[in-house]
Amino acid sequence: QLDYTKNNAYTLKQKSKMKAIFFSDKTLTASHGTFNTNGYKPKTFLFNEKRKGISLQHAFTKKSSKQFDPISSILQLRYDISKNPQQKQFKYTVTFNQKPKTKVFEVLTRHNKIYTPLGIFDTIEIGNLTNNIETHYWLAPRLNYLPVKTLTLKNDKPAITHVITSYKPLKSAYCAITN
């Protein structure tokens, strides 16, 4: 969920739950910062995961204006691709667990049709490879480049897939709620 408040501040929260026979996993991630004509400037990030009764938590306050957290980097990617739709590559410094890394997002294809419970979307496929984990994002220009599908591969095997199931436009062109 992405919300904007006074003074161009934003809050982005993502929650996920997974259940399988042998485990359950709950994750909350949150990014807070500001938005202006250059895009997003995250200030704080929180990651909280509960798996098999063990709780993991990472929180930090950004020290550099050029760094993103894992979820604000996707917001910035959406913003940048809307401003430069023909650009082929986008690079961001992303910090997680206090370790900054350069994340490279590459445009793989520009005209994919993705079928979702909300209908068919024309999308741009973006790929990212980090530490044997490959993630594909299908961004729908019609929804201001909101990811309508993501697929994460670990060691070339599908690990996680998310598909948009609902959409509610909010006040800003870059806001949406997805499940």
Short mmCIF file of C-alpha atoms in Angstrom, two decimals:
data_model
loop_
_atom_site.label_atom_id
_atom_site.label_comp_id
_atom_site.label_asym_id
_atom_site.label_seq_id
_atom_site.Cartn_x
_atom_site.Cartn_y
_atom_site.Cartn_z
CA GLN A 1 0.00 0.00 0.00
CA LEU A 2 1.38 3.39 -1.01
CA ASP A 3 0.16 6.56 0.71
CA TYR A 4 1.17 10.18 0.29
CA THR A 5 0.87 12.74 3.07
CA LYS A 6 1.58 16.43 3.53
CA ASN A 7 4.95 17.88 2.50
CA ASN A 8 5.39 15.29 -0.30
CA ALA A 9 6.01 12.47 2.19
CA TYR A 10 5.24 8.88 1.27
CA THR A 11 4.83 5.58 3.11
CA LEU A 12 4.96 2.26 1.28
CA LYS A 13 4.01 -0.93 3.13
CA GLN A 14 4.03 -4.48 1.82
CA LYS A 15 2.71 -7.47 3.72
CA SER A 16 2.91 -11.08 2.67
CA LYS A 17 1.88 -14.40 4.16
CA MET A 18 2.88 -17.85 3.00
CA LYS A 19 1.81 -21.22 4.37
CA ALA A 20 3.05 -24.64 3.46
CA ILE A 21 2.89 -28.02 5.14
CA PHE A 22 6.09 -27.51 7.13
CA PHE A 23 6.27 -23.74 7.64
CA SER A 24 4.51 -20.40 7.67
CA ASP A 25 6.09 -17.07 6.87
CA LYS A 26 4.87 -13.52 7.49
CA THR A 27 6.74 -10.49 6.21
CA LEU A 28 6.21 -6.75 6.62
CA THR A 29 8.35 -4.22 4.79
CA ALA A 30 7.91 -0.46 5.04
CA SER A 31 9.68 2.47 3.43
CA HIS A 32 9.18 6.12 4.42
CA GLY A 33 10.55 9.17 2.65
CA THR A 34 9.76 12.08 0.37
CA PHE A 35 8.81 12.50 -3.28
CA ASN A 36 9.66 15.37 -5.63
CA THR A 37 10.22 16.01 -9.36
CA ASN A 38 13.39 13.87 -9.27
CA GLY A 39 11.58 10.89 -7.77
CA TYR A 40 11.71 9.14 -4.42
CA LYS A 41 14.09 9.80 -1.53
CA PRO A 42 13.64 7.13 1.14
CA LYS A 43 14.63 8.01 4.68
CA THR A 44 13.79 4.93 6.75
CA PHE A 45 13.21 1.26 6.02
CA LEU A 46 11.86 -1.62 8.11
CA PHE A 47 11.90 -5.34 7.32
CA ASN A 48 10.26 -7.74 9.74
CA GLU A 49 9.94 -11.47 9.01
CA LYS A 50 8.57 -14.29 11.16
CA ARG A 51 9.42 -17.80 10.00
CA LYS A 52 9.13 -21.01 11.99
CA GLY A 53 8.70 -19.01 15.19
CA ILE A 54 11.90 -17.02 14.58
CA SER A 55 11.68 -13.27 14.09
CA LEU A 56 14.16 -11.41 11.87
CA GLN A 57 14.21 -7.64 11.76
CA HIS A 58 16.28 -5.09 9.86
CA ALA A 59 15.76 -1.37 10.21
CA PHE A 60 17.86 1.55 9.10
CA THR A 61 17.87 5.25 8.42
CA LYS A 62 19.37 6.27 5.11
CA LYS A 63 22.51 8.36 5.18
CA SER A 64 22.87 9.02 1.44
CA SER A 65 20.29 10.62 -0.85
CA LYS A 66 21.34 8.27 -3.65
CA GLN A 67 20.48 5.04 -1.81
CA PHE A 68 17.23 3.12 -1.95
CA ASP A 69 15.81 0.28 0.08
CA PRO A 70 14.52 -2.84 -1.71
CA ILE A 71 10.94 -1.59 -2.12
CA SER A 72 11.61 2.11 -2.80
CA SER A 73 13.92 1.05 -5.65
CA ILE A 74 10.84 -0.34 -7.43
CA LEU A 75 9.00 2.96 -6.88
CA GLN A 76 11.94 4.83 -8.38
CA LEU A 77 12.13 2.36 -11.28
CA ARG A 78 8.44 2.99 -12.05
CA TYR A 79 9.01 6.74 -11.92
CA ASP A 80 12.17 6.62 -14.05
CA ILE A 81 10.70 4.35 -16.73
CA SER A 82 7.65 6.64 -16.98
CA LYS A 83 9.99 9.56 -17.66
CA ASN A 84 12.38 7.62 -19.96
CA PRO A 85 10.35 4.79 -21.56
CA GLN A 86 13.03 4.00 -24.17
CA GLN A 87 15.89 3.64 -21.66
CA LYS A 88 17.22 0.06 -21.57
CA GLN A 89 18.88 -0.08 -18.15
CA PHE A 90 18.33 1.47 -14.73
CA LYS A 91 20.88 1.32 -11.87
CA TYR A 92 20.27 2.03 -8.20
CA THR A 93 22.26 1.65 -5.01
CA VAL A 94 20.06 -0.50 -2.78
CA THR A 95 20.76 -1.05 0.91
CA PHE A 96 19.47 -4.02 2.86
CA ASN A 97 20.90 -5.22 6.16
CA GLN A 98 23.30 -2.23 6.08
CA LYS A 99 25.00 -3.54 2.91
CA PRO A 100 24.72 -1.22 -0.13
CA LYS A 101 24.77 -2.96 -3.53
CA THR A 102 24.25 -1.77 -7.06
CA LYS A 103 21.06 -3.23 -8.48
CA VAL A 104 20.71 -3.21 -12.26
CA PHE A 105 17.27 -3.45 -13.84
CA GLU A 106 17.25 -4.23 -17.57
CA VAL A 107 14.39 -3.96 -20.01
CA LEU A 108 14.00 -7.46 -21.45
CA THR A 109 10.95 -7.00 -23.68
CA ARG A 110 8.65 -4.05 -24.30
CA HIS A 111 5.45 -5.75 -25.48
CA ASN A 112 4.24 -8.62 -23.31
CA LYS A 113 0.65 -9.52 -22.66
CA ILE A 114 0.10 -10.67 -19.08
CA TYR A 115 -3.13 -12.37 -18.04
CA THR A 116 -4.35 -11.56 -14.51
CA PRO A 117 -7.61 -11.80 -12.57
CA LEU A 118 -8.09 -8.09 -13.48
CA GLY A 119 -7.74 -8.75 -17.20
CA ILE A 120 -5.03 -8.62 -19.84
CA PHE A 121 -2.28 -6.01 -19.57
CA ASP A 122 0.28 -4.87 -22.10
CA THR A 123 3.52 -4.76 -20.12
CA ILE A 124 7.23 -4.04 -20.19
CA GLU A 125 9.32 -6.88 -18.76
CA ILE A 126 12.19 -5.83 -16.52
CA GLY A 127 14.81 -8.26 -15.20
CA ASN A 128 17.22 -8.12 -12.26
CA LEU A 129 19.86 -10.65 -11.18
CA THR A 130 21.30 -10.52 -7.65
CA ASN A 131 23.24 -13.37 -5.98
CA ASN A 132 21.72 -16.28 -7.95
CA ILE A 133 18.26 -14.75 -7.52
CA GLU A 134 16.66 -13.53 -10.72
CA THR A 135 13.54 -11.39 -10.55
CA HIS A 136 11.27 -10.42 -13.45
CA TYR A 137 8.78 -7.56 -13.18
CA TRP A 138 6.00 -6.99 -15.70
CA LEU A 139 5.10 -3.29 -15.49
CA ALA A 140 1.82 -2.04 -16.98
CA PRO A 141 2.05 1.44 -18.56
CA ARG A 142 -1.76 1.67 -18.30
CA LEU A 143 -1.40 1.51 -14.49
CA ASN A 144 1.53 3.96 -14.30
CA TYR A 145 4.03 1.09 -14.55
CA LEU A 146 2.63 -0.79 -11.58
CA PRO A 147 4.01 -4.35 -11.48
CA VAL A 148 1.09 -6.61 -12.45
CA LYS A 149 3.27 -9.72 -12.11
CA THR A 150 6.59 -10.58 -10.51
CA LEU A 151 8.46 -13.85 -10.77
CA THR A 152 11.47 -14.71 -8.63
CA LEU A 153 13.79 -17.54 -9.66
CA LYS A 154 16.40 -19.01 -7.34
CA ASN A 155 19.10 -21.08 -9.05
CA ASP A 156 16.96 -21.01 -12.23
CA LYS A 157 13.91 -22.51 -10.47
CA PRO A 158 10.66 -20.61 -9.80
CA ALA A 159 10.53 -19.59 -6.14
CA ILE A 160 7.86 -16.89 -5.80
CA THR A 161 5.21 -15.46 -8.13
CA HIS A 162 2.97 -12.49 -7.40
CA VAL A 163 0.07 -11.46 -9.66
CA ILE A 164 -2.11 -8.40 -9.19
CA THR A 165 -5.59 -9.26 -7.94
CA SER A 166 -7.00 -5.81 -7.18
CA TYR A 167 -6.29 -2.19 -7.99
CA LYS A 168 -7.62 0.99 -6.46
CA PRO A 169 -6.22 4.27 -7.76
CA LEU A 170 -5.49 6.82 -5.06
CA LYS A 171 -4.77 10.55 -5.26
CA SER A 172 -1.34 10.29 -6.87
CA ALA A 173 -0.59 8.80 -10.28
CA TYR A 174 1.91 6.45 -8.64
CA CYS A 175 -0.39 5.04 -5.94
CA ALA A 176 -2.08 1.68 -5.93
CA ILE A 177 -3.15 -1.08 -3.63
CA THR A 178 -2.42 -4.63 -4.72
CA ASN A 179 -2.98 -7.99 -3.14
#
